[in-house]
Short mmCIF file of C-alpha atoms and ligand atoms in Angstrom, two decimals:
data_model
loop_
_atom_site.label_atom_id
_atom_site.label_comp_id
_atom_site.label_asym_id
_atom_site.label_seq_id
_atom_site.Cartn_x
_atom_site.Cartn_y
_atom_site.Cartn_z
CA MET A 576 0.49 -11.46 -25.84
CA ALA A 577 -1.34 -10.22 -21.96
CA LEU A 578 -1.41 -12.47 -19.29
CA TYR A 579 -5.39 -12.61 -17.02
CA VAL A 580 -6.11 -14.07 -14.25
CA GLN A 581 -9.35 -15.02 -14.79
CA LYS A 582 -11.29 -15.55 -11.60
CA PHE A 583 -15.25 -18.41 -11.94
CA GLY A 584 -17.39 -18.32 -9.11
CA GLY A 585 -19.83 -21.04 -8.06
CA THR A 586 -22.24 -20.16 -10.43
CA SER A 587 -20.52 -19.76 -13.12
CA VAL A 588 -19.20 -23.32 -13.11
CA GLY A 589 -22.47 -23.99 -10.80
CA SER A 590 -23.35 -27.70 -13.66
CA VAL A 591 -22.01 -29.76 -16.25
CA GLU A 592 -22.82 -27.48 -18.89
CA ARG A 593 -21.74 -24.14 -16.82
CA ILE A 594 -17.88 -25.74 -16.64
CA LYS A 595 -17.70 -26.32 -20.05
CA ALA A 596 -18.79 -22.79 -21.79
CA VAL A 597 -15.96 -21.10 -19.16
CA ALA A 598 -13.99 -23.21 -20.84
CA GLU A 599 -14.51 -22.17 -23.99
CA LYS A 600 -13.91 -18.31 -23.06
CA VAL A 601 -11.13 -19.52 -21.60
CA LYS A 602 -9.89 -21.17 -24.94
CA GLY A 603 -11.33 -17.39 -27.02
CA PHE A 604 -8.66 -15.92 -24.99
CA ARG A 605 -5.98 -17.85 -25.29
CA ASP A 606 -7.19 -18.71 -29.23
CA ASP A 607 -6.44 -14.71 -28.95
CA GLY A 608 -2.34 -15.64 -28.19
CA HIS A 609 -2.55 -14.87 -24.95
CA GLN A 610 -1.83 -16.97 -21.53
CA VAL A 611 -4.47 -17.38 -18.87
CA VAL A 612 -4.48 -18.72 -15.28
CA VAL A 613 -7.72 -19.65 -13.91
CA VAL A 614 -8.92 -19.57 -10.49
CA VAL A 615 -12.11 -21.13 -9.83
CA SER A 616 -13.98 -21.86 -6.61
CA ALA A 617 -16.57 -24.50 -5.74
CA MET A 618 -20.03 -25.61 -7.73
CA SER A 619 -22.49 -22.79 -6.12
CA GLY A 620 -24.10 -24.60 -2.97
CA GLU A 621 -21.18 -27.03 -2.87
CA THR A 622 -19.15 -25.06 0.34
CA ASN A 623 -22.79 -24.19 2.43
CA ARG A 624 -23.67 -28.49 1.32
CA LEU A 625 -20.44 -29.43 2.65
CA ILE A 626 -20.38 -26.87 5.84
CA GLY A 627 -24.25 -28.69 6.56
CA MET A 628 -23.00 -32.18 6.46
CA ALA A 629 -20.22 -31.34 9.25
CA ASN A 630 -22.97 -28.92 11.66
CA GLU A 631 -24.74 -32.69 11.01
CA ILE A 632 -22.44 -34.42 12.41
CA ASN A 633 -20.21 -31.75 15.26
CA ASP A 634 -22.18 -28.38 16.51
CA GLU A 635 -18.25 -27.39 16.80
CA PRO A 636 -15.84 -28.92 14.28
CA THR A 637 -12.56 -28.44 14.69
CA PRO A 638 -11.14 -25.29 11.76
CA ARG A 639 -9.04 -27.51 10.97
CA GLU A 640 -11.18 -30.29 9.64
CA MET A 641 -13.31 -27.86 8.41
CA ASP A 642 -10.62 -26.48 5.74
CA MET A 643 -9.53 -29.72 5.28
CA LEU A 644 -13.46 -31.13 4.39
CA VAL A 645 -14.40 -27.54 2.33
CA SER A 646 -11.13 -27.32 0.81
CA THR A 647 -12.58 -30.20 -1.86
CA GLY A 648 -15.06 -27.93 -3.57
CA GLU A 649 -12.46 -26.52 -5.16
CA GLN A 650 -10.68 -29.89 -6.50
CA VAL A 651 -13.89 -31.43 -8.20
CA THR A 652 -14.62 -27.51 -10.38
CA ILE A 653 -10.33 -27.56 -11.34
CA SER A 654 -10.48 -31.24 -12.18
CA LEU A 655 -13.80 -30.74 -14.24
CA LEU A 656 -12.13 -27.50 -15.77
CA ALA A 657 -8.68 -28.85 -16.63
CA LEU A 658 -10.93 -32.33 -18.37
CA ALA A 659 -13.53 -29.97 -20.13
CA LEU A 660 -10.36 -27.45 -21.64
CA HIS A 661 -9.14 -31.04 -23.07
CA LYS A 662 -11.58 -31.79 -24.72
CA LEU A 663 -11.82 -28.49 -26.65
CA GLY A 664 -7.64 -29.84 -27.59
CA VAL A 665 -6.44 -27.34 -24.65
CA PRO A 666 -3.91 -28.03 -22.87
CA ALA A 667 -4.13 -27.15 -19.05
CA THR A 668 -3.13 -28.77 -15.57
CA SER A 669 -4.61 -28.09 -12.26
CA TYR A 670 -3.71 -27.73 -9.06
CA THR A 671 -4.81 -27.41 -5.38
CA GLY A 672 -3.86 -24.16 -3.42
CA SER A 673 -1.42 -26.06 -1.78
CA GLN A 674 0.37 -27.96 -4.72
CA VAL A 675 0.97 -24.61 -7.00
CA GLY A 676 1.87 -23.07 -3.16
CA ILE A 677 -0.15 -20.64 -1.91
CA LEU A 678 1.62 -20.66 1.20
CA THR A 679 -0.75 -18.82 3.98
CA ASP A 680 -0.21 -18.23 7.97
CA SER A 681 -2.03 -21.41 10.08
CA ALA A 682 -5.63 -19.06 11.02
CA HIS A 683 -7.73 -21.88 9.64
CA THR A 684 -10.33 -20.62 7.99
CA LYS A 685 -9.16 -17.61 8.31
CA ALA A 686 -5.89 -17.49 6.26
CA ARG A 687 -3.70 -15.05 4.97
CA ILE A 688 -1.62 -15.20 1.90
CA GLN A 689 2.17 -14.94 2.59
CA ARG A 690 3.93 -15.91 -0.23
CA ILE A 691 2.83 -17.68 -3.39
CA GLU A 692 5.37 -19.97 -5.85
CA THR A 693 5.29 -18.80 -9.22
CA ASP A 694 7.69 -21.53 -11.10
CA GLU A 695 5.90 -24.21 -12.30
CA MET A 696 3.03 -21.84 -12.77
CA ARG A 697 5.10 -20.04 -15.39
CA ASP A 698 6.62 -23.12 -16.45
CA ASP A 699 2.73 -24.14 -17.12
CA LEU A 700 2.35 -21.17 -18.85
CA ASP A 701 5.65 -20.83 -21.27
CA GLU A 702 4.93 -24.31 -22.29
CA GLY A 703 1.71 -22.80 -24.03
CA LYS A 704 -0.40 -24.45 -21.35
CA VAL A 705 -3.47 -23.52 -19.15
CA VAL A 706 -3.22 -23.41 -15.11
CA VAL A 707 -6.79 -24.38 -13.78
CA VAL A 708 -5.69 -22.76 -9.29
CA ALA A 709 -8.08 -24.04 -6.89
CA GLY A 710 -9.19 -20.33 -4.79
CA PHE A 711 -10.20 -20.39 -1.14
CA GLN A 712 -7.72 -22.43 -0.37
CA GLY A 713 -3.40 -22.31 0.77
CA VAL A 714 -1.22 -24.28 2.54
CA ASP A 715 0.76 -23.47 5.70
CA GLU A 716 4.15 -24.19 7.29
CA GLU A 717 3.21 -27.67 8.35
CA GLY A 718 0.91 -28.45 5.37
CA ASN A 719 -1.92 -28.52 6.38
CA ILE A 720 -4.49 -27.63 4.75
CA THR A 721 -6.14 -23.60 5.18
CA THR A 722 -9.11 -22.27 3.57
CA LEU A 723 -9.31 -17.91 2.92
CA GLY A 724 -12.46 -16.86 4.63
CA ARG A 725 -16.03 -17.08 2.47
CA GLY A 726 -16.02 -15.60 -1.36
CA GLY A 727 -12.07 -15.91 -0.09
CA SER A 728 -11.53 -17.02 -4.25
CA ASP A 729 -11.87 -13.72 -5.35
CA THR A 730 -8.40 -13.31 -2.99
CA THR A 731 -6.68 -16.04 -4.72
CA GLY A 732 -7.76 -15.06 -7.84
CA VAL A 733 -5.81 -11.16 -7.09
CA ALA A 734 -3.29 -12.38 -5.36
CA LEU A 735 -2.42 -14.52 -7.76
CA ALA A 736 -2.22 -11.65 -10.78
CA ALA A 737 -0.41 -9.78 -7.98
CA ALA A 738 2.55 -12.63 -8.13
CA LEU A 739 2.69 -12.83 -11.49
CA GLY A 740 2.69 -9.40 -12.34
CA ALA A 741 -0.56 -10.43 -14.21
CA ASP A 742 -1.95 -7.65 -17.26
CA GLU A 743 -5.16 -7.61 -15.54
CA CYS A 744 -7.68 -10.36 -12.77
CA GLN A 745 -10.60 -10.67 -14.36
CA ILE A 746 -13.38 -11.41 -12.05
CA TYR A 747 -16.04 -13.40 -13.63
CA THR A 748 -19.59 -13.33 -11.85
CA ASP A 749 -23.12 -14.19 -12.58
CA VAL A 750 -23.29 -9.97 -12.89
CA ASP A 751 -22.00 -8.29 -15.60
CA GLY A 752 -19.87 -5.59 -13.03
CA VAL A 753 -20.33 -3.84 -9.95
CA TYR A 754 -23.66 -2.29 -9.74
CA THR A 755 -24.62 1.07 -7.39
CA THR A 756 -26.34 -1.51 -5.26
CA ASP A 757 -27.52 -4.80 -5.38
CA PRO A 758 -28.94 -5.39 -8.49
CA ARG A 759 -31.41 -8.30 -7.21
CA VAL A 760 -32.92 -5.37 -4.63
CA CYS A 761 -32.76 -2.63 -6.60
CA SER A 762 -34.38 -3.07 -10.20
CA LYS A 763 -33.01 0.41 -10.74
CA ALA A 764 -29.53 -0.20 -10.13
CA GLN A 765 -26.85 0.63 -12.36
CA ARG A 766 -23.82 -0.94 -13.22
CA LEU A 767 -20.85 1.46 -13.05
CA ASP A 768 -17.96 2.02 -15.83
CA SER A 769 -15.67 2.37 -12.50
CA ILE A 770 -15.42 2.62 -9.08
CA THR A 771 -12.38 3.49 -7.04
CA VAL A 772 -9.73 0.83 -4.72
CA GLU A 773 -11.47 3.15 -2.04
CA GLU A 774 -15.19 3.19 -2.76
CA MET A 775 -14.81 -0.37 -3.38
CA LEU A 776 -13.38 -1.87 -0.17
CA GLU A 777 -15.93 0.51 1.68
CA LEU A 778 -18.85 -1.57 -0.13
CA ALA A 779 -16.81 -4.69 -0.01
CA SER A 780 -16.78 -4.29 4.16
CA LEU A 781 -20.26 -2.50 4.38
CA GLY A 782 -21.85 -5.69 2.91
CA SER A 783 -21.71 -6.25 -1.07
CA LYS A 784 -21.30 -10.10 -1.75
CA VAL A 785 -19.93 -8.84 -5.27
CA LEU A 786 -15.76 -9.16 -4.11
CA GLN A 787 -14.00 -10.11 -0.85
CA ILE A 788 -12.42 -7.34 0.87
CA ARG A 789 -9.08 -8.74 0.71
CA SER A 790 -9.30 -9.36 -2.77
CA VAL A 791 -9.75 -5.54 -3.18
CA GLU A 792 -7.31 -4.80 -0.71
CA PHE A 793 -4.66 -6.95 -2.70
CA ALA A 794 -5.52 -4.20 -5.82
CA GLY A 795 -5.00 -1.58 -3.86
CA LYS A 796 -2.00 -3.03 -2.50
CA TYR A 797 0.18 -4.04 -5.15
CA ASN A 798 -1.37 -2.28 -7.75
CA VAL A 799 -3.37 -5.49 -9.97
CA PRO A 800 -5.93 -3.60 -12.56
CA LEU A 801 -8.89 -5.82 -11.24
CA ARG A 802 -12.59 -5.75 -13.00
CA VAL A 803 -15.12 -7.64 -12.69
CA LEU A 804 -17.45 -8.97 -15.85
CA SER A 805 -20.59 -10.98 -16.26
CA SER A 806 -19.84 -14.71 -16.92
CA PHE A 807 -22.84 -15.53 -18.93
CA GLN A 808 -22.74 -11.67 -21.88
CA ASP A 809 -20.68 -10.14 -22.63
CA GLY A 810 -19.52 -6.89 -21.98
CA PRO A 811 -16.85 -4.01 -20.70
CA GLY A 812 -17.52 -4.77 -16.75
CA THR A 813 -15.90 -2.70 -14.19
CA LEU A 814 -12.95 -1.69 -13.43
CA ILE A 815 -11.42 -1.03 -10.12
CA VAL A 816 -9.08 1.91 -10.40
CA ALA A 817 -6.79 3.98 -8.05
CA GLU A 818 -8.67 7.58 -7.22
CA SER A 819 -5.88 9.25 -8.61
CA ASP A 820 -6.81 7.42 -12.53
CA GLN A 821 -9.43 8.29 -12.60
CA ASP A 822 -10.89 9.98 -16.29
CA GLU A 823 -11.20 13.24 -16.56
CA ASP A 824 -15.08 13.06 -17.47
CA SER A 825 -15.02 11.95 -13.96
CA MET A 826 -13.23 14.40 -12.16
CA GLU A 827 -17.40 16.03 -11.07
CA GLU A 828 -17.48 12.93 -8.98
CA PRO A 829 -21.07 11.90 -8.07
CA LEU A 830 -21.86 12.67 -4.38
CA ILE A 831 -22.71 9.06 -3.90
CA SER A 832 -21.69 5.98 -5.62
CA GLY A 833 -23.66 3.29 -4.15
CA ILE A 834 -25.13 1.77 -1.52
CA ALA A 835 -24.12 -1.26 0.87
CA PHE A 836 -26.37 -3.51 3.19
CA THR A 837 -26.31 -6.33 5.59
CA ALA A 838 -28.91 -8.17 7.68
CA ASN A 839 -25.86 -10.05 8.74
CA GLU A 840 -25.53 -8.20 12.56
CA ALA A 841 -26.87 -8.19 15.89
CA LYS A 842 -27.38 -4.93 18.49
CA LEU A 843 -26.15 -5.47 21.76
CA THR A 844 -27.00 -2.46 24.33
CA LEU A 845 -25.94 -2.79 27.89
CA LEU A 846 -27.97 -0.43 29.87
CA ASN A 847 -27.52 2.10 32.64
CA THR A 848 -23.15 1.30 33.43
CA PRO A 849 -21.69 3.81 35.58
CA ASP A 850 -20.09 6.89 33.27
CA VAL A 851 -16.57 6.47 34.73
CA PRO A 852 -12.95 6.32 32.60
CA GLY A 853 -12.74 2.39 32.15
CA VAL A 854 -16.22 0.99 31.52
CA ALA A 855 -15.57 1.29 27.67
CA SER A 856 -12.67 -1.38 27.61
CA ARG A 857 -14.14 -3.62 30.51
CA ILE A 858 -17.73 -4.18 28.62
CA LEU A 859 -15.51 -4.79 25.18
CA GLY A 860 -12.09 -6.60 26.36
CA PRO A 861 -13.63 -10.22 27.16
CA ILE A 862 -15.93 -9.54 24.17
CA ALA A 863 -12.35 -9.04 22.10
CA ASP A 864 -10.96 -11.76 24.15
CA ALA A 865 -13.71 -14.22 22.55
CA ASN A 866 -12.25 -12.65 18.91
CA ILE A 867 -15.61 -11.66 18.88
CA GLU A 868 -15.36 -8.46 16.55
CA VAL A 869 -17.19 -5.83 17.24
CA ASP A 870 -18.41 -3.13 14.47
CA MET A 871 -20.09 -0.14 15.26
CA ILE A 872 -19.83 1.37 18.97
CA VAL A 873 -22.58 4.25 20.42
CA GLN A 874 -21.80 5.27 24.05
CA ASN A 875 -24.67 8.21 25.32
CA VAL A 876 -23.38 11.05 26.85
CA ALA A 877 -24.67 10.76 30.67
CA PRO A 878 -23.86 14.19 33.02
CA ALA A 879 -21.17 13.07 35.03
CA GLY A 880 -21.00 11.04 37.87
CA ASP A 881 -24.25 9.88 36.23
CA TYR A 882 -24.84 6.44 34.18
CA THR A 883 -24.99 5.77 30.75
CA ASP A 884 -26.29 3.39 28.02
CA PHE A 885 -23.27 1.83 25.70
CA THR A 886 -24.27 0.23 22.18
CA PHE A 887 -22.55 -1.87 19.84
CA THR A 888 -23.34 -4.15 16.84
CA VAL A 889 -21.39 -7.77 15.92
CA ALA A 890 -22.23 -9.85 13.33
CA LYS A 891 -25.22 -11.64 13.82
CA GLY A 892 -23.47 -15.49 14.42
CA ASP A 893 -21.76 -14.33 17.48
CA TYR A 894 -24.79 -12.28 18.77
CA LYS A 895 -25.87 -15.25 21.36
CA LYS A 896 -22.08 -15.56 22.65
CA THR A 897 -21.67 -12.17 23.38
CA LEU A 898 -24.82 -11.93 25.32
CA LYS A 899 -23.67 -14.58 27.15
CA ILE A 900 -20.42 -12.49 27.61
CA LEU A 901 -22.23 -9.45 28.71
CA GLU A 902 -24.89 -11.54 30.90
CA GLU A 903 -22.30 -13.94 32.97
CA GLN A 904 -18.91 -11.61 32.67
CA VAL A 905 -19.62 -8.04 31.58
CA ILE A 906 -22.76 -7.13 34.41
CA PRO A 907 -20.96 -9.12 37.33
CA ASP A 908 -17.66 -7.23 37.11
CA LEU A 909 -19.34 -3.88 36.56
CA GLY A 910 -21.76 -4.69 39.56
CA GLY A 911 -24.48 -3.60 37.57
CA GLY A 912 -26.12 -3.33 34.29
CA GLU A 913 -28.26 -4.25 31.97
CA VAL A 914 -28.85 -5.70 28.89
CA ASN A 915 -31.23 -5.25 26.03
CA GLY A 916 -30.64 -7.35 22.54
CA ASP A 917 -31.43 -7.16 19.02
CA ASP A 918 -30.84 -9.22 16.31
CA ASN A 919 -33.43 -8.14 13.65
CA ILE A 920 -31.52 -4.94 12.38
CA ALA A 921 -29.78 -4.27 9.14
CA LYS A 922 -27.37 -1.84 7.91
CA VAL A 923 -27.73 0.01 4.91
CA SER A 924 -24.48 2.32 4.14
CA LEU A 925 -24.19 4.96 1.43
CA VAL A 926 -20.52 5.66 -0.05
CA GLY A 927 -19.03 7.83 -1.97
CA VAL A 928 -15.86 9.65 -2.22
CA GLY A 929 -17.58 12.77 -3.34
CA MET A 930 -18.97 13.04 0.16
CA ARG A 931 -15.79 14.82 1.22
CA SER A 932 -16.54 17.93 -0.64
CA HIS A 933 -20.35 18.41 0.26
CA ALA A 934 -22.33 19.11 3.30
CA GLY A 935 -25.57 17.68 4.05
CA VAL A 936 -25.45 14.17 2.81
CA ALA A 937 -26.41 12.68 6.74
CA SER A 938 -29.29 15.29 6.66
CA LYS A 939 -30.34 14.47 3.32
CA MET A 940 -30.03 10.86 4.15
CA PHE A 941 -31.65 10.98 7.45
CA ARG A 942 -34.68 13.22 5.80
CA VAL A 943 -35.12 10.24 3.41
CA LEU A 944 -35.58 7.81 5.99
CA ALA A 945 -37.31 9.92 7.86
CA ASP A 946 -40.53 10.95 4.53
CA GLU A 947 -40.65 6.62 4.77
CA ASN A 948 -40.95 6.38 8.48
CA ILE A 949 -37.97 4.43 8.99
CA ASN A 950 -36.25 4.92 12.23
CA ILE A 951 -32.22 5.60 13.22
CA ARG A 952 -31.31 3.29 15.72
CA MET A 953 -28.09 3.96 15.46
CA VAL A 954 -25.07 6.24 12.96
CA SER A 955 -21.85 5.38 11.81
CA THR A 956 -19.75 8.23 9.85
CA SER A 957 -16.15 8.32 7.75
CA GLU A 958 -15.07 9.89 5.02
CA ILE A 959 -16.25 8.27 2.42
CA LYS A 960 -19.53 6.34 4.25
CA ILE A 961 -22.72 7.12 6.23
CA SER A 962 -23.97 4.02 7.78
CA VAL A 963 -27.16 3.61 10.22
CA VAL A 964 -28.39 0.99 11.36
CA ILE A 965 -32.60 -0.03 11.13
CA ASP A 966 -35.14 -2.80 11.35
CA GLU A 967 -34.41 -5.71 9.05
CA LYS A 968 -37.69 -5.43 7.49
CA GLN A 969 -36.90 -1.50 6.01
CA MET A 970 -33.48 -2.37 5.29
CA GLU A 971 -35.12 -2.79 1.38
CA LEU A 972 -37.16 -0.42 1.04
CA ALA A 973 -34.71 1.86 2.71
CA VAL A 974 -32.50 0.94 -0.07
CA ARG A 975 -34.76 1.94 -2.48
CA ALA A 976 -35.63 5.29 -1.14
CA LEU A 977 -32.50 6.73 -0.69
CA HIS A 978 -30.89 4.80 -4.69
CA THR A 979 -33.98 7.25 -6.01
CA ALA A 980 -32.97 10.16 -3.68
CA PHE A 981 -29.37 10.25 -4.34
CA GLY A 982 -30.43 10.31 -8.03
CA LEU A 983 -28.95 6.87 -8.61
CA ASP A 984 -31.88 5.33 -10.28
CA LYS A 985 -31.07 4.15 -14.40
CA SER A 986 -33.57 6.08 -16.29
CA ASP A 987 -32.39 9.56 -14.01
CA ILE A 988 -28.59 8.33 -15.72
CA GLU A 989 -30.47 7.57 -18.94
CA SER A 990 -32.30 10.81 -19.47
CA GLU A 991 -28.92 12.77 -17.88
N1 ADP B 1177 -23.41 -3.35 -5.66
C1 ADP B 1177 -23.23 -4.83 -6.40
N2 ADP B 1177 -23.02 -4.59 -7.19
C2 ADP B 1177 -23.05 -6.17 -8.10
N3 ADP B 1177 -22.95 -6.61 -7.65
C3 ADP B 1177 -23.39 -7.44 -6.28
C4 ADP B 1177 -23.86 -5.95 -5.65
N4 ADP B 1177 -24.07 -5.92 -4.12
C5 ADP B 1177 -24.40 -7.42 -3.87
N5 ADP B 1177 -23.98 -8.19 -5.33
C6 ADP B 1177 -24.24 -10.04 -5.33
O1 ADP B 1177 -23.00 -10.41 -5.34
C7 ADP B 1177 -23.70 -11.36 -6.62
C8 ADP B 1177 -22.29 -12.02 -6.65
O2 ADP B 1177 -21.58 -12.20 -5.97
P1 ADP B 1177 -20.75 -13.88 -5.48
O3 ADP B 1177 -22.01 -14.72 -5.62
O4 ADP B 1177 -20.69 -14.12 -4.84
O5 ADP B 1177 -20.07 -14.21 -6.90
P2 ADP B 1177 -19.65 -15.07 -6.99
O6 ADP B 1177 -20.18 -16.95 -6.52
O7 ADP B 1177 -19.61 -15.06 -8.59
O8 ADP B 1177 -18.41 -15.25 -6.42
C9 ADP B 1177 -24.85 -10.62 -7.60
O9 ADP B 1177 -24.99 -12.06 -7.87
C10 ADP B 1177 -25.22 -9.13 -6.46
O10 ADP B 1177 -26.67 -10.13 -5.60
N1 PHD B 1178 -16.23 -21.67 -2.41
C1 PHD B 1178 -16.08 -21.17 -1.41
C2 PHD B 1178 -15.09 -19.69 -2.22
C3 PHD B 1178 -15.83 -18.64 -2.98
O1 PHD B 1178 -14.92 -17.31 -3.17
O2 PHD B 1178 -16.79 -18.75 -3.42
P1 PHD B 1178 -18.07 -18.03 -4.50
O3 PHD B 1178 -16.48 -17.50 -5.89
O4 PHD B 1178 -18.79 -18.69 -5.04
O5 PHD B 1178 -18.32 -16.77 -3.67
C4 PHD B 1178 -17.55 -19.82 -1.05
O6 PHD B 1178 -18.77 -20.69 -0.91
O7 PHD B 1178 -17.32 -19.26 0.32
#
């Protein structure tokens, strides 16, 4: 007998028929003698619908009320799934995050889990019940409902699996695993049997939507066996593994494991800023004070005592606010300069632990993009990733060209 935490995403519970299909799947595991805790998201589109209504009423909604509102999406699906399980003769009880004891800090809309009470879940499991938990939500010390950030049900799933010491956390979604890149953009993308925690962290943080980054962090930190699978077809999915657990066959790692991309950033350049100590902090300080996260940063080298350009990226949603801070606070403070902004950019990233031991990945990447006439505007690297910023309209072309050039296309692998 194993204990599984199974998380079903929005598409997997997107209709009454699909909820019934999830109930059948869960019943199958229980009939095989396993204990199951199910975490569900809201029906696909529901969270956006709720946010849209709030924005129609108030364009600056308070985070506490937003959490109160958006947490209702998951309350619908937990009860419907419990009812579907009852209909199949399976005893099941549904719980909101607050009822099940998912305690978080008070950072509304991006709360972090601090503690999970497991006693009630364990009692239910021991009584042979399926436990159905609302993903994406928790409760703070004062009893306020909180949410964990978009895509947060993945994190609920992995956190519950860690707290319960589950044998595996299974993330059921609308693709049958983690692919070399988003299969919706590149039809030649192929499913990976396994991927390391580190690589998955990079892919998630660089835009691959398949897992929320914090769920991967949790899995790494608490050693939770984590698998991504399809809700709609059987198959082994993709196992997220610690690097040391990779099997012998994969010792000769591929150079690149995956390609991530996002069009969700904007670029800002301060031209003609004085090149003296302290300037970077005077530019980025007010931005940090406004709680805006900065991603890539590039400062041009200037001759001593001269002027320089300073470029950085922020989330597209923070673009206008950042522009305003630069124009109204930073430029007057620096006593000069000019702002240049662009929110039609995309970031494309190659990720792979194999990069550590191979030179020349960046130069090959740049050559492939040059051959496609794609201009690179910014570059950033780490030990296992290279990211470039390019024009948004060339994003998909870049992803496909790089996918082919780095030997990731389906036909390349199949013919090996
Ligand atoms: N490398 C990747 N592998 C698999 N899917 C990816 C990848 N990058 C992006 N995706 C996208 O992630 C989607 C699944 O995530 P999401 O829509 O959040 O699912 P859910 O609603 O089940 O949580 C897929 O439909 C796919 O388009
Ligand atoms: N419903 C929430 C939480 C979530 O995780 O959804 P999904 O599993 O469909 O990505 C959201 O839309 O962000």
